[in-house]
């Protein structure tokens, strides 16, 4: 090989590397130049560059919890606000709710009493999320998500998504990853807006669900109806089971923020080759909320210990306050 | 516009159309020049050409039943043969099967007695498909599918896929469709070989399933275990419900061969705009099998009537004998 050829070859290679670095930095623009960001980028570079750790595109699966990982979850899960608002919209057809608990408390805005037990929660969820067709339910979510505002920030809920995480989604997709939501939230609630907000299509949204039945009518119309019975609770040990059912491949990267995500992240890390588990730690009470072990919502206790113990084995803890230049998208 | 420009433009356009036609014909090479083939191609052309019936790529979903639609299903569903063979492989660990029904009959090769009731079927399926990890089960399927031979043709089961349907899968994918299997067969049984044989990745295979549990071990390993309980029976009215759960979009095209596919096809056709429902009718006793209304396997009775009544509304019945030049792939 002629020296001149080698020199030119190197120049081209260097300029490609330089461009790729600049591009990646731009893509993760809201991240501080932190260890968390650098380790994520190093990992992606390792599995997408030809070599012993290279992974084929079809195996590049990244899973993301939603509440507290892609968008905020305080002071209560946003889907519960939707449930309460929906009950208000339906109350004229249910005069019995004026005296019947937990509906009475829910309609009076007494969230604490309304959600005081699992039984109450189930009643509220089924009353607001079942007994209607899929089409009607999705229409109700669509109307709510485009108008409802968060009680303390006054933002629309879709404006309470984390800008640094939107950048991670884009960055991973640009590197050949397929991005999935794996959330304890309702699958149909999220599918209505996940494509527009996160760029994640319905078939890549996995969540909890109610039972459904199919009816075909003589006039040629057909309907899927939502029933007042839980089909699947996509939380804790349910998450790896749902990943297996929907995707049939073990993820390379898992993002979460609570103990509810620990099983999914451990399942991810138990696979062969290099993998990554990333916890978003809510440490920023100025720009968002600061909570972990003792929080009623999104408690991060066992997961925090596990990730700390295994930080040299591919576990990353993102410190929202230090690692994110911006929290919410503008 | 200058006449010369218009003339050249037309030439380019015509040559493009000509090339596209030739290409499509080559792609469906095993199909006779029949009404079924022409209607399928006309439909695909309509929804992929800019105009009032144009459909965006992300909405182009085509669903396929598997047994009797993509591969053969006679004299019994191939997965039942796998179940029987698996019991034989496991019998040394189960001396009680020598006297206990339905295992005794199954091991003696008396399929009729072994499958004489739903209860017996469930026992055979759970004994052969549950009580092991996902990894172990998939390994067992892999070994079986690469070695087992069909009792009458002597072919491997993956060589009993329909060549004309492989061409349809390729043709639709070339036209921007995402192809899904929606089968009453086991989701994990199919996922092992569907990618290699049909080009359909695991996340696009939907089927019946057993319950599963997740376990994480102190040494960092993790396991999904198959339980002796039905999770979902993906047949009849279950098919549209599973399509909604896994895909979250209504298909544009549905292919089936039995009454078990009718609900899925009716759900597809109940959507807005132009859609297509295609029944594969087993009419060729020379090259395959001829059966419909009275068959124990893949009975096509109500579906045949419904499709015949609605043949002017997007329903197609493929006559295997007349419409297919070749049945099995070489």
XYZ file of C-alpha atoms in Angstrom:
660
model
C 0.000 0.000 0.000
C 1.374 3.412 -0.938
C 2.029 5.837 1.945
C -0.106 8.462 0.211
C -3.059 6.072 0.026
C -2.708 5.226 3.724
C -2.535 8.878 4.655
C -5.683 9.710 2.685
C -7.423 6.662 4.101
C -6.605 7.825 7.635
C -7.822 11.332 6.891
C -11.151 10.000 5.651
C -11.437 7.707 8.653
C -10.611 10.484 11.106
C -13.040 12.878 9.504
C -15.782 10.196 9.654
C -15.054 9.574 13.320
C -15.031 13.310 14.009
C -18.369 13.819 12.227
C -19.907 10.858 14.089
C -18.740 12.255 17.439
C -20.094 15.729 16.696
C -23.386 14.253 15.533
C -23.745 12.108 18.658
C -22.934 15.049 20.912
C -25.532 17.160 19.145
C -28.009 14.338 19.494
C -27.530 14.132 23.254
C -27.353 17.923 23.566
C -29.304 18.129 26.829
C -26.932 15.783 28.634
C -23.988 17.111 30.635
C -20.628 15.684 29.631
C -21.046 13.142 32.413
C -19.955 9.572 33.046
C -23.554 8.444 32.441
C -23.655 9.955 28.959
C -20.148 8.771 28.076
C -20.831 5.217 29.189
C -24.079 5.113 27.172
C -22.291 6.361 24.059
C -19.347 4.040 24.586
C -21.737 1.100 24.863
C -23.637 2.023 21.703
C -20.390 2.482 19.836
C -19.135 -0.945 21.014
C -22.193 -2.918 19.860
C -22.574 -1.036 16.556
C -18.906 -1.201 15.483
C -17.651 -4.357 13.760
C -15.734 -6.424 16.288
C -16.243 -9.085 18.935
C -19.059 -7.151 20.645
C -20.922 -6.206 17.433
C -24.666 -6.917 17.500
C -26.816 -7.271 14.364
C -29.468 -4.584 13.838
C -32.444 -6.935 14.394
C -31.113 -7.780 17.868
C -30.772 -4.121 18.876
C -33.729 -3.786 21.204
C -33.979 -1.041 23.838
C -36.845 -0.988 26.358
C -38.054 2.025 28.323
C -40.336 2.287 31.300
C -42.659 5.278 30.799
C -43.821 6.894 34.087
C -40.820 8.558 35.716
C -38.478 7.418 32.926
C -39.788 9.113 29.770
C -42.234 11.554 31.372
C -42.917 12.738 34.948
C -45.116 10.827 37.406
C -45.691 13.272 40.280
C -47.763 14.097 42.257
C -49.710 11.050 40.941
C -49.419 8.925 37.791
C -50.872 11.007 34.970
C -53.149 8.184 33.901
C -54.879 8.410 37.296
C -55.642 12.062 36.593
C -57.154 10.924 33.295
C -59.230 8.351 35.232
C -60.522 11.028 37.655
C -61.312 13.452 34.835
C -63.073 10.688 32.948
C -65.259 9.854 35.956
C -66.254 13.533 36.131
C -67.206 13.455 32.451
C -69.253 10.278 33.005
C -70.945 11.210 36.300
C -74.214 12.439 34.784
C -74.872 8.857 33.634
C -74.015 7.515 37.110
C -76.088 9.304 39.799
C -75.198 6.468 42.198
C -71.578 7.732 42.296
C -72.750 10.706 44.409
C -72.992 8.444 47.429
C -70.943 5.365 46.469
C -67.245 5.077 47.372
C -64.621 5.384 45.998
C -66.492 7.421 43.367
C -67.792 10.003 45.825
C -64.248 10.832 46.998
C -62.852 10.760 43.475
C -65.480 13.196 42.198
C -64.866 15.460 45.187
C -61.183 15.545 44.244
C -60.153 13.651 47.388
C -57.524 11.557 45.651
C -56.048 10.157 48.860
C -59.335 8.594 50.008
C -60.261 7.514 46.489
C -56.982 5.603 46.111
C -56.791 4.275 49.671
C -56.830 0.581 48.641
C -56.065 -1.664 45.681
C -59.765 -2.501 45.549
C -60.697 1.175 45.251
C -58.063 1.716 42.575
C -59.422 -1.224 40.574
C -62.978 0.143 40.835
C -61.894 3.571 39.581
C -59.812 2.134 36.759
C -62.512 -0.240 35.506
C -65.252 2.421 35.751
C -63.159 4.851 33.688
C -61.326 2.425 31.390
C -63.837 -0.366 30.660
C -67.397 -0.954 29.457
C -66.774 0.829 26.171
C -65.293 0.047 22.756
C -61.608 0.488 21.966
C -62.538 3.243 19.529
C -64.500 5.194 22.167
C -61.767 4.772 24.760
C -59.019 5.966 22.435
C -61.119 8.976 21.460
C -61.521 9.882 25.150
C -57.747 9.621 25.732
C -57.084 11.735 22.654
C -59.394 14.508 23.845
C -57.917 14.465 27.340
C -54.253 14.384 26.310
C -54.653 17.397 23.994
C -56.384 19.563 26.610
C -55.559 18.503 30.197
C -52.904 20.428 32.133
C -50.626 19.350 34.975
C -51.793 20.760 38.358
C -48.508 22.379 39.410
C -46.607 23.159 36.195
C -49.632 24.119 34.081
C -48.042 22.281 31.156
C -49.827 19.775 28.975
C -48.860 16.271 30.082
C -47.132 15.606 26.768
C -44.940 18.630 27.535
C -43.760 16.892 30.698
C -41.647 14.394 28.782
C -37.924 14.486 29.478
C -35.946 16.214 26.717
C -32.754 14.180 27.449
C -34.761 10.965 27.052
C -36.270 12.095 23.730
C -32.678 12.559 22.618
C -31.752 9.058 23.822
C -34.687 7.590 21.842
C -33.554 9.402 18.680
C -29.906 8.548 19.278
C -30.608 4.831 19.726
C -32.895 4.700 16.685
C -30.211 6.464 14.626
C -27.910 3.631 15.715
C -30.262 0.910 14.497
C -32.062 0.211 17.776
C -35.768 -0.528 17.926
C -37.209 1.381 20.891
C -40.045 -0.123 22.971
C -42.071 1.206 25.886
C -42.574 -1.394 28.638
C -44.772 0.325 31.196
C -47.091 -0.458 34.081
C -49.414 2.103 32.498
C -52.269 1.140 30.205
C -51.228 -0.073 26.766
C -54.117 1.688 24.999
C -53.738 4.895 26.995
C -50.130 5.225 25.808
C -50.608 4.066 22.232
C -52.822 7.065 21.473
C -49.978 9.586 21.811
C -46.693 7.607 22.046
C -46.053 7.731 18.303
C -46.412 11.511 18.071
C -44.605 12.296 21.324
C -41.865 9.637 21.416
C -41.798 8.352 17.838
C -42.758 4.918 19.182
C -45.462 3.174 17.076
C -48.355 1.233 18.701
C -46.797 -2.181 18.034
C -43.783 -1.143 20.149
C -45.845 -0.071 23.163
C -46.279 -2.738 25.865
C -48.375 -2.045 28.963
C -51.014 -3.243 31.389
C -54.379 -4.141 29.919
C -57.994 -5.028 30.629
C -59.682 -8.088 29.142
C -61.269 -7.515 25.735
C -63.928 -9.258 23.688
C -64.666 -9.202 19.977
C -68.138 -8.853 18.477
C -69.090 -9.011 14.826
C -72.443 -7.541 13.837
C -74.738 -8.599 11.007
C -74.311 -5.218 9.283
C -70.612 -5.973 8.793
C -69.375 -3.749 11.615
C -67.106 -5.169 14.297
C -66.107 -4.045 17.746
C -63.520 -4.736 20.420
C -65.034 -4.070 23.854
C -63.105 -3.343 27.041
C -64.141 -5.508 30.008
C -63.980 -4.790 33.754
C -61.356 -7.417 34.389
C -57.591 -7.186 34.522
C -55.852 -8.991 31.663
C -52.218 -8.253 32.522
C -50.424 -6.191 35.150
C -47.224 -5.120 33.429
C -45.175 -4.417 36.534
C -42.202 -6.034 38.334
C -41.834 -9.715 37.254
C -44.589 -9.098 34.690
C -42.295 -6.882 32.609
C -39.801 -9.548 31.466
C -42.729 -11.909 30.788
C -44.402 -9.251 28.617
C -41.144 -8.505 26.800
C -40.850 -12.188 25.990
C -44.490 -12.327 24.818
C -44.471 -9.179 22.670
C -40.899 -9.015 21.380
C -39.545 -12.541 21.779
C -36.029 -11.145 22.078
C -34.069 -10.092 25.140
C -33.290 -6.348 25.139
C -29.741 -5.019 24.952
C -30.577 -1.888 26.947
C -33.243 -1.254 29.598
C -34.150 2.137 31.088
C -36.215 2.442 34.264
C -36.629 4.562 37.370
C -38.243 2.381 40.042
C -38.195 -1.011 41.745
C -41.013 -1.931 39.337
C -38.385 -1.928 36.567
C -35.778 -3.998 38.408
C -36.895 -7.413 37.067
C -36.913 -6.098 33.478
C -33.428 -4.667 33.941
C -32.095 -7.845 35.597
C -33.598 -9.914 32.771
C -31.845 -7.653 30.271
C -28.489 -7.899 32.045
C -28.718 -11.697 32.400
C -28.351 -12.044 28.626
C -25.078 -12.960 26.959
C -22.626 -10.325 25.746
C -22.484 -6.688 26.802
C -25.747 -5.092 27.932
C -26.780 -1.927 29.715
C -29.245 -1.107 32.514
C -29.906 2.577 33.188
C -31.765 3.949 36.208
C -33.062 7.530 36.082
C -32.678 8.831 39.651
C -35.027 11.706 40.526
C -32.653 14.062 42.346
C -33.804 17.451 41.167
C -36.402 19.078 43.420
C -35.882 22.470 41.721
C -36.599 21.494 38.115
C -38.644 18.309 38.745
C -39.092 16.246 41.946
C -36.608 14.568 44.263
C -37.659 11.141 45.506
C -36.515 7.534 45.735
C -36.721 4.988 48.590
C -39.750 6.302 50.479
C -41.869 7.614 47.622
C -45.426 6.316 47.223
C -44.991 6.726 43.478
C -42.016 5.262 41.652
C -40.214 4.012 44.732
C -36.551 3.239 44.003
C -35.081 1.270 46.878
C -33.869 -2.259 46.065
C -33.088 -1.102 42.547
C -30.868 1.720 43.819
C -28.870 -0.700 45.954
C -28.612 -3.267 43.175
C -27.506 -0.714 40.567
C -24.942 0.787 42.968
C -23.494 -2.653 43.722
C -23.282 -3.480 40.013
C -22.138 -0.167 38.562
C -18.998 -1.809 37.187
C -21.103 -4.451 35.400
C -23.093 -2.247 33.035
C -25.491 -0.569 35.482
C -25.747 3.220 35.264
C -27.507 5.603 37.640
C -28.402 8.904 35.982
C -28.417 11.815 38.425
C -31.100 14.057 36.917
C -29.783 17.158 38.651
C -26.162 16.747 37.587
C -26.453 14.798 34.352
C -29.276 16.670 32.619
C -28.814 20.257 31.411
C -32.529 20.477 30.652
C -35.356 18.394 32.128
C -38.548 19.050 30.180
C -38.860 19.593 26.461
C -39.626 23.167 25.410
C -44.995 22.044 -21.031
C -43.129 21.180 -24.223
C -44.458 18.224 -26.251
C -40.998 16.607 -26.209
C -40.840 16.806 -22.435
C -44.315 15.242 -22.136
C -43.362 12.455 -24.518
C -40.192 11.628 -22.575
C -42.073 11.831 -19.311
C -44.631 9.337 -20.650
C -41.894 7.010 -21.848
C -40.257 7.003 -18.422
C -43.605 6.486 -16.737
C -44.560 3.636 -19.077
C -41.204 1.934 -18.664
C -41.534 2.213 -14.864
C -45.015 0.722 -14.981
C -43.820 -2.033 -17.286
C -40.864 -2.868 -15.030
C -43.125 -2.873 -11.961
C -45.571 -5.236 -13.668
C -42.836 -7.620 -14.770
C -41.325 -7.561 -11.300
C -44.660 -8.266 -9.612
C -45.376 -11.115 -12.019
C -41.983 -12.625 -11.327
C -42.616 -12.262 -7.619
C -45.862 -14.217 -7.791
C -44.365 -16.737 -10.220
C -46.102 -19.796 -8.724
C -49.550 -18.275 -9.142
C -51.660 -18.949 -12.238
C -52.831 -15.861 -14.068
C -56.086 -16.126 -12.117
C -58.683 -13.721 -10.803
C -57.366 -14.304 -7.258
C -53.844 -13.210 -8.191
C -55.045 -10.274 -10.263
C -57.348 -9.001 -7.547
C -54.567 -9.231 -4.942
C -52.189 -7.295 -7.185
C -54.836 -4.739 -8.095
C -55.532 -4.172 -4.423
C -51.858 -3.723 -3.534
C -51.415 -1.350 -6.443
C -54.439 0.707 -5.315
C -53.287 1.227 -1.728
C -49.644 1.872 -2.647
C -50.281 4.354 -5.475
C -50.890 8.016 -4.602
C -54.604 8.699 -4.793
C -57.769 8.551 -2.705
C -57.117 4.933 -1.610
C -53.425 5.423 -0.800
C -52.349 4.070 2.601
C -49.201 5.197 4.456
C -46.486 2.559 4.917
C -46.900 2.319 8.726
C -50.555 1.350 8.263
C -49.767 -1.438 5.777
C -50.314 -4.460 7.967
C -51.011 -7.945 6.568
C -51.877 -10.862 8.856
C -51.540 -14.556 8.031
C -52.894 -17.600 9.759
C -50.191 -20.293 9.783
C -51.582 -23.889 9.782
C -53.247 -24.509 6.416
C -52.470 -20.991 5.197
C -48.667 -20.766 5.145
C -47.852 -24.460 5.626
C -49.858 -27.697 5.530
C -51.853 -29.028 8.491
C -52.757 -32.611 7.514
C -53.145 -35.324 8.717
C -52.793 -33.477 12.079
C -51.403 -30.061 13.079
C -47.616 -30.357 12.894
C -47.235 -28.984 16.389
C -49.153 -32.006 17.709
C -46.572 -34.264 16.078
C -43.916 -32.245 17.886
C -45.871 -32.753 21.146
C -46.033 -36.530 20.612
C -42.344 -36.763 19.697
C -41.477 -34.665 22.733
C -43.419 -37.003 25.041
C -41.457 -39.909 23.609
C -38.202 -38.081 24.327
C -39.358 -37.359 27.891
C -40.868 -40.755 28.744
C -37.826 -42.159 30.568
C -38.357 -39.475 33.240
C -42.088 -40.318 33.438
C -42.569 -44.061 34.065
C -46.186 -43.288 35.139
C -47.052 -42.468 31.497
C -46.853 -46.192 30.665
C -50.242 -46.717 32.309
C -51.702 -43.193 32.525
C -53.959 -41.817 29.761
C -53.735 -39.956 27.467
C -49.965 -40.523 27.660
C -50.205 -44.282 27.196
C -52.106 -43.860 23.890
C -49.874 -40.998 22.743
C -46.707 -43.023 23.339
C -48.244 -46.002 21.539
C -48.875 -43.748 18.529
C -52.660 -43.974 18.941
C -53.273 -40.325 18.083
C -57.040 -40.700 17.839
C -57.436 -41.943 21.423
C -54.799 -39.554 22.737
C -56.642 -36.551 21.272
C -60.173 -37.783 22.002
C -61.085 -34.830 24.252
C -60.091 -31.233 24.956
C -58.972 -32.363 28.395
C -56.638 -34.962 26.899
C -55.270 -32.453 24.423
C -54.559 -29.986 27.238
C -52.739 -32.695 29.238
C -50.553 -33.609 26.257
C -49.789 -29.993 25.425
C -48.883 -28.996 28.983
C -46.768 -32.129 29.546
C -44.793 -31.457 26.357
C -44.804 -27.628 26.328
C -44.574 -26.576 29.991
C -42.544 -27.160 33.155
C -39.327 -25.997 31.502
C -37.568 -22.724 30.712
C -38.147 -20.784 27.501
C -34.546 -21.494 26.506
C -34.961 -25.264 26.945
C -38.271 -25.303 25.087
C -36.923 -23.353 22.126
C -33.923 -25.659 21.948
C -36.270 -28.679 21.805
C -38.298 -27.086 18.972
C -35.112 -26.252 17.088
C -33.860 -29.818 17.276
C -37.215 -31.238 16.203
C -37.866 -28.837 13.327
C -34.456 -29.520 11.762
C -34.823 -33.307 11.873
C -38.491 -34.457 11.939
C -40.140 -35.610 8.707
C -43.774 -35.569 7.631
C -45.336 -39.093 7.795
C -46.676 -39.211 4.220
C -44.493 -36.847 2.167
C -41.189 -37.605 3.927
C -40.361 -33.906 3.720
C -39.135 -31.815 6.609
C -42.035 -29.794 7.996
C -40.386 -26.530 6.952
C -40.415 -27.911 3.407
C -44.195 -28.150 3.583
C -44.664 -24.408 3.379
C -46.606 -23.140 0.385
C -44.365 -21.627 -2.292
C -47.142 -19.282 -3.576
C -47.578 -17.917 -0.038
C -43.829 -17.333 0.400
C -44.114 -15.255 -2.764
C -47.082 -13.325 -1.336
C -45.072 -12.554 1.824
C -42.154 -11.255 -0.247
C -44.444 -9.358 -2.597
C -46.268 -7.584 0.232
C -43.042 -6.726 2.045
C -41.615 -5.342 -1.196
C -44.695 -3.108 -1.272
C -44.114 -1.728 2.220
C -46.347 -4.134 4.148
C -45.393 -5.496 7.553
C -46.286 -9.206 7.595
C -47.542 -10.860 10.797
C -48.450 -14.439 11.662
C -51.673 -14.689 13.709
C -52.029 -18.381 14.459
C -53.808 -20.722 16.849
C -50.446 -22.493 17.085
C -47.971 -21.827 19.884
C -46.217 -18.465 19.723
C -42.871 -19.873 20.904
C -43.081 -22.952 18.705
C -43.389 -20.740 15.603
C -40.902 -18.051 16.601
C -38.031 -20.562 16.528
C -38.208 -21.031 12.747
C -40.587 -18.342 11.339
C -37.797 -15.849 10.672
C -35.691 -18.288 8.666
C -38.588 -19.921 6.813
C -40.992 -16.991 6.261
C -38.789 -13.956 6.906
C -41.110 -13.038 9.792
C -39.215 -11.902 12.934
C -40.291 -13.029 16.469
C -41.991 -9.710 17.291
C -44.333 -10.250 14.318
C -45.442 -13.733 15.365
C -48.678 -13.886 17.400
C -50.003 -17.191 18.701
C -51.463 -19.160 21.589
C -49.434 -19.278 24.774
C -49.020 -20.842 28.192
C -48.629 -18.771 31.358
C -45.050 -17.808 32.172
C -43.219 -16.702 35.299
C -39.959 -14.834 35.765
C -37.265 -15.783 38.271
C -34.071 -13.923 39.029
C -31.305 -15.836 40.779
C -28.676 -14.518 43.173
C -25.879 -15.439 40.738
C -27.265 -12.911 38.232
C -28.932 -15.452 35.971
C -32.617 -15.114 35.095
C -35.208 -17.473 33.708
C -38.663 -17.419 32.151
C -40.481 -20.641 33.028
C -43.413 -22.142 31.130
C -46.385 -23.042 33.350
C -49.082 -25.716 32.867
C -51.840 -23.176 32.405
C -53.279 -21.636 29.264
C -52.542 -17.929 28.932
C -54.268 -17.213 25.618
C -56.075 -19.292 23.007
C -55.437 -17.413 19.768
C -58.354 -18.795 17.792
C -61.693 -17.450 16.465
C -62.706 -14.271 18.384
C -59.331 -14.400 20.137
C -57.515 -13.482 16.920
C -58.835 -9.904 16.535
C -58.275 -9.351 20.275
C -54.650 -10.522 19.943
C -54.109 -8.345 16.857
C -55.317 -5.363 18.843
C -53.057 -6.280 21.792
C -49.870 -6.967 19.800
C -50.152 -4.603 16.844
C -52.658 -1.957 17.927
C -53.592 -1.382 14.286
C -56.284 -3.008 12.173
C -54.806 -5.021 9.277
C -55.410 -4.082 5.650
C -55.194 -7.684 4.455
C -55.958 -10.971 6.236
C -55.187 -14.464 4.923
C -56.776 -17.560 6.451
C -58.064 -21.013 5.568
C -60.599 -22.003 8.235
C -63.554 -20.849 10.313
C -60.999 -20.133 13.051
C -59.821 -17.213 10.902
C -63.262 -15.774 10.132
C -63.377 -13.303 13.069
C -59.916 -11.969 12.191
C -60.955 -11.525 8.570
C -64.266 -9.870 9.481
C -62.431 -7.540 11.878
C -60.042 -6.643 9.047
C -62.873 -5.980 6.576
C -64.859 -3.867 9.072
C -62.165 -1.185 8.905
C -62.549 1.968 6.834
C -61.307 2.170 3.238
C -60.467 -0.734 0.954
C -59.344 -3.969 2.600
C -58.865 -7.557 1.526
C -59.750 -10.957 3.053
C -58.277 -14.024 1.347
C -59.299 -17.620 2.052
C -57.011 -20.436 0.915
C -59.366 -23.244 -0.110
C -57.817 -26.727 0.034
C -59.048 -28.222 -3.237
C -56.063 -30.216 -4.416
C -56.080 -33.843 -3.298
C -53.335 -34.731 -5.805
C -50.672 -32.250 -4.736
C -51.864 -31.572 -1.176
C -55.207 -32.417 0.514
C -58.804 -31.586 -0.381
C -61.012 -30.643 2.571
C -63.338 -27.960 3.849
C -66.724 -28.172 5.633
C -66.442 -31.576 7.285
C -62.737 -31.674 8.104
C -61.665 -32.265 11.711
C -58.665 -30.053 11.022
C -59.056 -26.584 9.507
C -62.798 -26.835 8.906
C -63.972 -24.169 6.452
C -67.762 -23.968 6.563
C -69.255 -20.654 7.715
C -66.221 -18.862 6.325
C -66.741 -20.404 2.882
C -70.349 -19.215 2.811
C -69.454 -15.771 4.099
C -66.612 -15.286 1.614
C -68.785 -16.509 -1.277
C -71.587 -14.080 -0.339
C -69.109 -11.190 -0.065
C -66.840 -11.887 -3.017
C -67.722 -8.527 -4.540
C -66.744 -6.745 -1.304
C -63.072 -7.639 -1.127
C -63.298 -11.333 -0.197
C -61.223 -13.732 -2.299
C -61.298 -17.535 -2.298
C -58.088 -19.057 -3.623
C -58.635 -22.404 -5.323
C -55.334 -24.189 -4.583
C -55.775 -26.593 -7.479
C -56.493 -23.975 -10.141
C -54.745 -20.899 -8.791
C -51.403 -22.387 -7.740
C -48.921 -23.721 -10.315
C -46.780 -25.132 -7.507
C -47.859 -26.037 -3.968
C -44.763 -26.771 -1.883
C -41.445 -24.979 -2.060
C -38.608 -26.968 -3.633
